[in-house]
Short mmCIF file of C-alpha atoms and ligand atoms in Angstrom, two decimals:
data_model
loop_
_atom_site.label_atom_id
_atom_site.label_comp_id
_atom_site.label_asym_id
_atom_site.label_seq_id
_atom_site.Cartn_x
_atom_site.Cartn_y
_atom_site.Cartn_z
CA UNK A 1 0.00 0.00 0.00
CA UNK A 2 1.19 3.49 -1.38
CA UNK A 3 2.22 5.72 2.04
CA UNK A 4 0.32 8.43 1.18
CA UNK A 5 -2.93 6.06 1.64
CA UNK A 6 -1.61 4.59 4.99
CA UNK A 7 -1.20 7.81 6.12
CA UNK A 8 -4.66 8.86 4.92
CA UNK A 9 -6.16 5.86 6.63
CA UNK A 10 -4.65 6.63 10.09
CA UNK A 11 -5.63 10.32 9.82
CA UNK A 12 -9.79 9.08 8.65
CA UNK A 13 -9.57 6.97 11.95
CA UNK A 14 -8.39 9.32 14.25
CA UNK A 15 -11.38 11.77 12.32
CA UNK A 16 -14.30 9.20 13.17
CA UNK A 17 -12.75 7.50 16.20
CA UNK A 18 -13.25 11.93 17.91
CA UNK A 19 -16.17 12.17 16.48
CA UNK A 20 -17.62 9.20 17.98
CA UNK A 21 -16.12 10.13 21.36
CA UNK A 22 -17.33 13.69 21.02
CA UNK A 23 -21.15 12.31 20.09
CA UNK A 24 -21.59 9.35 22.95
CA UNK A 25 -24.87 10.86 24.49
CA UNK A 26 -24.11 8.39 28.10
CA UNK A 27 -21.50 5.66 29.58
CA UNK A 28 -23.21 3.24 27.44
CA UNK A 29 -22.32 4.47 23.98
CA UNK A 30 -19.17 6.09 25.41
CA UNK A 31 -18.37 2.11 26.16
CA UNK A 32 -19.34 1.21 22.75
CA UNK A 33 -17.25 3.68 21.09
CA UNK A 34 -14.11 2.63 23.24
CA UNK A 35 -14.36 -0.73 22.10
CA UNK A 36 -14.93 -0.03 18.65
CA UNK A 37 -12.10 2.13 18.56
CA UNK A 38 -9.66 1.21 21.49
CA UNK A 39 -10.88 -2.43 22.02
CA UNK A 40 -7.69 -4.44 23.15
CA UNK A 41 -8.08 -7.28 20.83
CA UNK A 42 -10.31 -6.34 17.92
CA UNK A 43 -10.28 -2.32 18.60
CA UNK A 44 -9.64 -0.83 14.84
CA UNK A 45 -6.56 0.72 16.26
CA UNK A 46 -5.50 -1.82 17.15
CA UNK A 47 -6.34 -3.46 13.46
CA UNK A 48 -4.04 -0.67 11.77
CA UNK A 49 -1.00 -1.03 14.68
CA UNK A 50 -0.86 -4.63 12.84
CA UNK A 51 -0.71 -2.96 9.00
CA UNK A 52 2.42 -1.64 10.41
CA UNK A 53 4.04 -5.05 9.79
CA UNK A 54 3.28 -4.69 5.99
CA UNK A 55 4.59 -1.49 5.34
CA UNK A 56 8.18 -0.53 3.61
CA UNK A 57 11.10 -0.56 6.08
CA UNK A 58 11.58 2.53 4.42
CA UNK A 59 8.46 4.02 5.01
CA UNK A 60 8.25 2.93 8.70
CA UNK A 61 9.29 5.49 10.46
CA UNK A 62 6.61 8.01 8.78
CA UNK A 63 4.38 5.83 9.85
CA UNK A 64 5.30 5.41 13.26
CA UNK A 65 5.19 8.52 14.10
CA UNK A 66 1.93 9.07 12.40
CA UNK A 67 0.25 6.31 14.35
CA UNK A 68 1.94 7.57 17.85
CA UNK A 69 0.17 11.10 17.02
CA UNK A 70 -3.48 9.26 15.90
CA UNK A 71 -3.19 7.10 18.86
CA UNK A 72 -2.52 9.78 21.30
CA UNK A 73 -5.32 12.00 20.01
CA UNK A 74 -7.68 9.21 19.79
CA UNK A 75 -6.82 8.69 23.59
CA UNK A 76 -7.22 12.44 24.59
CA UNK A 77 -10.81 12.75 22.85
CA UNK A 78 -11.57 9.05 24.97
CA UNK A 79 -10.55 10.95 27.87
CA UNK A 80 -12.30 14.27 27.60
CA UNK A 81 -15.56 12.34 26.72
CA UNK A 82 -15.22 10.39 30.06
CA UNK A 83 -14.70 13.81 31.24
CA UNK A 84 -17.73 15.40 30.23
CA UNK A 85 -20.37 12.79 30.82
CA UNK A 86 -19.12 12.98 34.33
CA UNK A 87 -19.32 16.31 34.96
CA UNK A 88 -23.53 16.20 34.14
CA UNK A 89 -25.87 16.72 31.38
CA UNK A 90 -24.13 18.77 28.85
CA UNK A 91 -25.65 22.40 29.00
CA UNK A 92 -27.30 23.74 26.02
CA UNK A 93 -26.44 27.41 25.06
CA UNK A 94 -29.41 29.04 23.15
CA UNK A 95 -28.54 30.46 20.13
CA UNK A 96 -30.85 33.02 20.12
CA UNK A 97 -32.56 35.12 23.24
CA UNK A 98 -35.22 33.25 25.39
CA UNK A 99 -37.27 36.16 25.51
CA UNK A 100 -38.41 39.16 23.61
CA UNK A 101 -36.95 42.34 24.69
CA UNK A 102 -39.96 44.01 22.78
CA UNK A 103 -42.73 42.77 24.02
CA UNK A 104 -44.37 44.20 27.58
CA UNK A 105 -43.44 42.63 30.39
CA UNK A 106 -45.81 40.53 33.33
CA UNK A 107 -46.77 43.22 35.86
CA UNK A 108 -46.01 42.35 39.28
CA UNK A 109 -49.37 42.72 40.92
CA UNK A 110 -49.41 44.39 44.30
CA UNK A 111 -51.46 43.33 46.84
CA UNK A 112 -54.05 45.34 48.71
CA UNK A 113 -55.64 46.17 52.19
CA UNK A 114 -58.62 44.31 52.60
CA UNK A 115 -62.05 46.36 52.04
CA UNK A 116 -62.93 46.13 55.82
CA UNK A 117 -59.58 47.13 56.63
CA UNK A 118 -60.07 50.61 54.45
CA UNK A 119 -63.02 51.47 55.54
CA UNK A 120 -61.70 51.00 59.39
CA UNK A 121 -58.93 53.11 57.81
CA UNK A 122 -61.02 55.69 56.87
CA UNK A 123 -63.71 55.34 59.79
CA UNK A 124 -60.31 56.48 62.26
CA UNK A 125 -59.91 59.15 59.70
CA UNK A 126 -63.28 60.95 59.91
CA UNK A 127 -63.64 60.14 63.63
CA UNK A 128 -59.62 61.28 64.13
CA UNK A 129 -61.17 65.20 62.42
CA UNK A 130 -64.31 65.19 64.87
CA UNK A 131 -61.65 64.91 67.83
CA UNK A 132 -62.36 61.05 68.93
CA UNK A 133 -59.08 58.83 69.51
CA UNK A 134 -58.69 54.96 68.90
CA UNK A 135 -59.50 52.83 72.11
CA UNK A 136 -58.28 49.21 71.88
CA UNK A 137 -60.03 46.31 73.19
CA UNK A 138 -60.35 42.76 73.68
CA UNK A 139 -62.70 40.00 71.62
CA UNK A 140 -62.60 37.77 74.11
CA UNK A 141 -64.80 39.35 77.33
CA UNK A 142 -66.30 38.58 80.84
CA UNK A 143 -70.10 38.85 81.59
CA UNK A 144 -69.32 42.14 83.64
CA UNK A 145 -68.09 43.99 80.25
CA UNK A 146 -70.14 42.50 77.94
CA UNK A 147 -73.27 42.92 79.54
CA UNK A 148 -73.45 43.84 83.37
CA UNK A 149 -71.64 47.02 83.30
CA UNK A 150 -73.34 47.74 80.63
CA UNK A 151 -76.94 47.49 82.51
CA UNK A 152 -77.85 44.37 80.70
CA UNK A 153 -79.32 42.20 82.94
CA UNK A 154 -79.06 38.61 83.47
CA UNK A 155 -82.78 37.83 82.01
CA UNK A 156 -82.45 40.15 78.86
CA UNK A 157 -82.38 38.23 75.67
CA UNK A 158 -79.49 39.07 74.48
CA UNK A 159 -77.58 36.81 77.50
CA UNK A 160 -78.99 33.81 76.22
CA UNK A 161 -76.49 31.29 75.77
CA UNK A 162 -77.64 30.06 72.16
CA UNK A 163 -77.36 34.02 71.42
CA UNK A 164 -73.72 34.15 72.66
CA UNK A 165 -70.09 32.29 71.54
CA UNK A 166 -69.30 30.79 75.44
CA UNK A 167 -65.82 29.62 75.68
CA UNK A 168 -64.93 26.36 77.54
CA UNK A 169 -62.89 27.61 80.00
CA UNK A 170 -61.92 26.01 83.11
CA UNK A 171 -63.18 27.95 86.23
CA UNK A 172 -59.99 28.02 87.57
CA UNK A 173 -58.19 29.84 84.81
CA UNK A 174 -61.20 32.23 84.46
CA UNK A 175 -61.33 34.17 87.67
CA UNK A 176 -63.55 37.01 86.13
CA UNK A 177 -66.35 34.27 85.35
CA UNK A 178 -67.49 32.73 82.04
CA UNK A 179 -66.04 34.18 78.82
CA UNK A 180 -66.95 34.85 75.77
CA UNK A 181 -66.52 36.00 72.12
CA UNK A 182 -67.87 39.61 72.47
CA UNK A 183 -71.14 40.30 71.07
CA UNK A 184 -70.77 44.01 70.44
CA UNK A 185 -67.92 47.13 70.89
CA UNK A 186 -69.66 48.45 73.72
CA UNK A 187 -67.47 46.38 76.21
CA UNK A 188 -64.65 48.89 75.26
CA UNK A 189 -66.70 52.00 76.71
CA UNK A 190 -66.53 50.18 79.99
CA UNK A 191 -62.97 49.33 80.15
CA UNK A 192 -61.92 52.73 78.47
CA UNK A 193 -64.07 54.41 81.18
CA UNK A 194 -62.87 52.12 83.95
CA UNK A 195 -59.13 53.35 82.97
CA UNK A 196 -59.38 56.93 82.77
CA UNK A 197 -61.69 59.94 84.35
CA UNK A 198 -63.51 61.80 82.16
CA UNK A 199 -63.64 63.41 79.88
CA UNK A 200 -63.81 60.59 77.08
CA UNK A 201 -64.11 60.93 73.35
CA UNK A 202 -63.47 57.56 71.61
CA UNK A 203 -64.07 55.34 68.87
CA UNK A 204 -63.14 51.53 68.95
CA UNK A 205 -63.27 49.37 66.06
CA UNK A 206 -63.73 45.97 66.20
CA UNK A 207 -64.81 42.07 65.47
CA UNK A 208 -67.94 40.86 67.23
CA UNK A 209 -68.99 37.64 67.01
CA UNK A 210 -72.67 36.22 67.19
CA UNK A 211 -73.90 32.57 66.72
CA UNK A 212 -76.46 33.48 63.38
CA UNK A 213 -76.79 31.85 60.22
CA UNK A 214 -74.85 33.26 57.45
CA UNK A 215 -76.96 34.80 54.86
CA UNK A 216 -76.94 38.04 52.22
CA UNK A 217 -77.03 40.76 55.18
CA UNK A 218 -75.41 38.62 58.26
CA UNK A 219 -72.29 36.56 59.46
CA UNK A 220 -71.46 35.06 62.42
CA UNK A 221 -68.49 37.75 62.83
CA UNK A 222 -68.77 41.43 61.72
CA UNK A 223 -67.35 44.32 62.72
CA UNK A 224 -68.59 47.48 64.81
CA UNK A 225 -67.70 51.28 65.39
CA UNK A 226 -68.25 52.17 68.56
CA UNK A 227 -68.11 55.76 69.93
CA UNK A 228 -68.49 57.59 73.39
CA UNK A 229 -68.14 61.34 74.42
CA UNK A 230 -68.37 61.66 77.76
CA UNK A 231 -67.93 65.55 79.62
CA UNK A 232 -69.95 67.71 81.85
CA UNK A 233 -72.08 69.39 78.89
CA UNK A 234 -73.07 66.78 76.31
CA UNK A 235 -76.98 66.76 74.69
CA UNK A 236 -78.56 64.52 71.90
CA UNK A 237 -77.55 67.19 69.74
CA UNK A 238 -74.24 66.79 69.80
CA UNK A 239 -74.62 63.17 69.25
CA UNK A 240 -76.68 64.09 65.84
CA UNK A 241 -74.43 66.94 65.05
CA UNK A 242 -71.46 63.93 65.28
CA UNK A 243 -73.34 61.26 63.63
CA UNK A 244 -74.08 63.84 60.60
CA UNK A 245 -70.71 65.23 60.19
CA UNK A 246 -69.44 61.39 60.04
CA UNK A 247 -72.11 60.53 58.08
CA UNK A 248 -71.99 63.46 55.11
CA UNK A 249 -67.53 62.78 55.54
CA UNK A 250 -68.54 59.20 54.64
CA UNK A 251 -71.14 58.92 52.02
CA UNK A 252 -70.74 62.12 50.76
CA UNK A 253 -72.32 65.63 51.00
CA UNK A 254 -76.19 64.78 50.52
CA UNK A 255 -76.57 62.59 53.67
CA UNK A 256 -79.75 63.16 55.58
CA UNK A 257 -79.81 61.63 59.03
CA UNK A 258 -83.38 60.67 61.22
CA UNK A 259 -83.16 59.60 64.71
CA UNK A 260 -86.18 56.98 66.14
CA UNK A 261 -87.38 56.00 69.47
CA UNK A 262 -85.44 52.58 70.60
CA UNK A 263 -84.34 50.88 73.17
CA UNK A 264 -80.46 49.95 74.64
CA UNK A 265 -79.94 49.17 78.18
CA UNK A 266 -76.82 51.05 78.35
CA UNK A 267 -78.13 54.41 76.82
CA UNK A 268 -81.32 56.64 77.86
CA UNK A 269 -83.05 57.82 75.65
CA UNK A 270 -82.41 55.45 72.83
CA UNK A 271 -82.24 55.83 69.06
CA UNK A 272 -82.29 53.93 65.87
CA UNK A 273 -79.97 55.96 63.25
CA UNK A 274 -81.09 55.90 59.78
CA UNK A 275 -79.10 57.81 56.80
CA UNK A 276 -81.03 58.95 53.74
CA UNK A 277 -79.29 57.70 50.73
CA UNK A 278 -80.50 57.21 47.13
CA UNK A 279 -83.93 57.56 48.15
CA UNK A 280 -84.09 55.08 50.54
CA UNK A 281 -83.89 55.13 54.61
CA UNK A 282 -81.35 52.98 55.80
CA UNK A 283 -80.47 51.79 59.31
CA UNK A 284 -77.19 52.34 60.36
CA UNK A 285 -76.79 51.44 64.45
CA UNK A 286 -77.85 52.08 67.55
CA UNK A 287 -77.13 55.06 69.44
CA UNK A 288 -78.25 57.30 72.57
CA UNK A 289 -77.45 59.27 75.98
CA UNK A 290 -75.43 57.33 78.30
CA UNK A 291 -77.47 55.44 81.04
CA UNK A 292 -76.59 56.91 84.79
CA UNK A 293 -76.36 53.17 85.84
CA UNK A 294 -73.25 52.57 83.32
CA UNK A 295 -71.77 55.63 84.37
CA UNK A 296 -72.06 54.45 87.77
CA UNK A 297 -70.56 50.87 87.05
CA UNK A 298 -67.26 52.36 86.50
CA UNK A 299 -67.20 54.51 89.54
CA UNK A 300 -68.00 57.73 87.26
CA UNK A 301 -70.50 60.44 89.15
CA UNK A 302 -74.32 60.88 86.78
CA UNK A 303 -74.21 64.09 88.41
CA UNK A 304 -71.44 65.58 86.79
CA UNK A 305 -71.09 64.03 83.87
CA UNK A 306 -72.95 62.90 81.13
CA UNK A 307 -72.44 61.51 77.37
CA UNK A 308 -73.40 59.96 74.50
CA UNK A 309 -72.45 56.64 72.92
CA UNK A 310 -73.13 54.87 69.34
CA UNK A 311 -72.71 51.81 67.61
CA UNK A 312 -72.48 51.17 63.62
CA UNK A 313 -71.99 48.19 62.00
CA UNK A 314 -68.77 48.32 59.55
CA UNK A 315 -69.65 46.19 57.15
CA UNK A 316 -73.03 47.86 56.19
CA UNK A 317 -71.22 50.87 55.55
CA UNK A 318 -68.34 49.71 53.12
CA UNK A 319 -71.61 47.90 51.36
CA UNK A 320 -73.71 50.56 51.11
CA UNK A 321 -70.78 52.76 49.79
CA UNK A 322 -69.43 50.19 47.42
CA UNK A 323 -72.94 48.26 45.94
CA UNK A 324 -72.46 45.25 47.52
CA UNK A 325 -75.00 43.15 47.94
CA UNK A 326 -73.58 40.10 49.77
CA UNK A 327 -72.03 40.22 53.36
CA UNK A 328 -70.24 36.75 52.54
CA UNK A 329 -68.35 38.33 49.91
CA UNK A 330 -65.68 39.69 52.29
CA UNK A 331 -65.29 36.64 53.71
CA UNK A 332 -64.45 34.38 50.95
CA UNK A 333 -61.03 35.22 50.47
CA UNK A 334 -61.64 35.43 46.67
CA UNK A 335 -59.02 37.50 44.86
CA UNK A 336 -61.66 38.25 42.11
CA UNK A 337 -63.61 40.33 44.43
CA UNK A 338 -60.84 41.61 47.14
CA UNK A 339 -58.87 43.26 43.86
CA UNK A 340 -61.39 45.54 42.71
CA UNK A 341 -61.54 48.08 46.21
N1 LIG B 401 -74.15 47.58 70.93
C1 LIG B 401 -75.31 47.78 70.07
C2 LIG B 401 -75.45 46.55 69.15
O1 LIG B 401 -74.53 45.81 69.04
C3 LIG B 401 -75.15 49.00 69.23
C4 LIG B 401 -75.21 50.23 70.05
C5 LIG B 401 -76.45 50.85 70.29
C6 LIG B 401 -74.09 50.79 70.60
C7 LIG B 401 -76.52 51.97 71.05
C8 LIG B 401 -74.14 51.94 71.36
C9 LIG B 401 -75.40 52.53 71.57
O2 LIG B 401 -73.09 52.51 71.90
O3 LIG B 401 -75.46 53.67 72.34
O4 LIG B 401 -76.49 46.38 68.60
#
């Protein structure tokens, strides 16, 4: 055989023994290839190492060295390929951009205070301009604040135990008596008025909780505003004056405002507050002159002072302001409804 076509033939299998090596996808074919080409007894370099025996003496050298240099680089690209498939999948560069630096990008989309949660926002607000500060207090009451302080005695209605979320507790670890969820923000008048002499002028907003059937205008917890004013000169018409302001600050300018005849056991006189809105007459809360009997459950003198209190329910108003038509809205958690206040 001529050299030039020995040396051709070593230089074709040193061209498809890398090329096999570079392509072996796993171990497996890697194997394959390194038998094919490196195989100890049948290996096709091995095959050409015994052409070497029927080439010219005079050509050997040439040969030699051109076998050394296919071998060696035959070796190398076994090596690297070991290499690679060790190191992991082989990572593939994109030849183009992923993405579309043209097009508009995915807003982030920013979450948002719950409805209730504004209008309490809001409710401070108003309240905050007409003078009242925030008074904190607790959902989880003793009969005194929930109902004897506030001259609810123990036969009225409203203590009956189907009307009222009673807590198991021990009657060890409750030394103030039974507890329960409260069922209205006028506990907080009594412990804001059993902390501090008069004058008051607060607001507390709040959770209540009541045991009734969830339907289109009720749920089993809602929240309240609660307010008291309490000073030497206070009349009903302050209380209207303050429920008109806060009324014309929240629905707007065209508010008209009606007190009727009612009954609380903590306030005397009594009144039902109704707003005039879009031709309609709609009942807001209770609200009325502070009974002597709570002023005198927290050691405050009926002779001196007097004050009003009131109590609107939350939800109502963010509903009425808003359209809403379904108290269990707010309470699904659904982001379909939540995003749109
Ligand atoms: N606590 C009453 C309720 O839950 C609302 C209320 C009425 C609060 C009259 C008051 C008030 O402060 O004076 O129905």
């Amino acid at each position: 055989m001529a050299l030039a076509d020995i040396l051709q033939q070593l230089d074709d299998l040193a061209t498809e023994a890398v090329r096999a090596f570079e392509a072996a996808a796993d171990a497996a074919a890697l194997e394959t290839a390194r038998v094919e080409f490196l195989g100890a007894k049948s290996g096709r370099l091995k095959a050409a190492q015994k052409l070497m025996g029927s080439v010219e003496s005079a050509d050997r050298p040439a040969v030699g060295k051109r076998f050394n240099e296919v071998k060696t680089a035959i070796e190398a690209a076994f090596q690297a390929a070991g290499e690679r498939l060790a190191a992991g999948p082989r990572r593939v560069v994109p030849a183009e951009p992923q993405f579309d630096p043209t097009l508009p990008g995915t807003a982030v989309r920013i979450g948002r205070l719950h409805p209730i949660t504004q209008t309490i926002e809001e409710l401070k607000d108003i309240m905050g301009r007409l003078g009242f500060s925030v008074a904190a207090g607790r959902e989880v009451e003793d009969e005194r604040h929930n109902f004897e302080a506030l001259n609810i005695p123990r036969e009225h209605p409203a203590r009956d135990p189907l009307d009222n979320f009673y807590l198991a507790v021990a009657r060890q670890a409750a030394p103030a008596g039974p507890m329960l969820l409260r069922s209205q923000t006028s506990t907080v008048q009594i412990r804001v008025m059993e902390s501090k002499p008069p004058p008051v002028r607060v607001i507390s907003l709040g959770r209540v909780y009541r045991p009734d059937t969830a339907d289109a205008t009720h749920y089993p917890m809602f929240h309240q505003m609660e307010g008291l004013l309490v000073d030497s000169r206070v009349t009903m018409a302050d209380l209207k004056s303050v429920l008109r302001l806060f009324a014309a600050s929240y629905l707007g300018g065209d508010v008209h405002i009606r007190f009727r005849p009612s009954f609380f056991p903590f306030t005397e006189p009594s009144v039902e507050v109704d707003y005039h809105w879009n031709d309609q007459w709609i009942e807001f809360g209770g609200a009325g002159m502070v009974d002597p009997n709570v002023l005198q459950a927290v050691g405050y003198d009926p002779e001196q002072v007097v004050g009003f209190a009131f109590g609107l329910g939350v939800e109502r108003l963010c509903m009425r302001r808003h359209g809403i038509t379904d108290i269990r809205e707010f309470y699904k958690n659904d982001v379909r409804f939540l995003r749109q206040f």
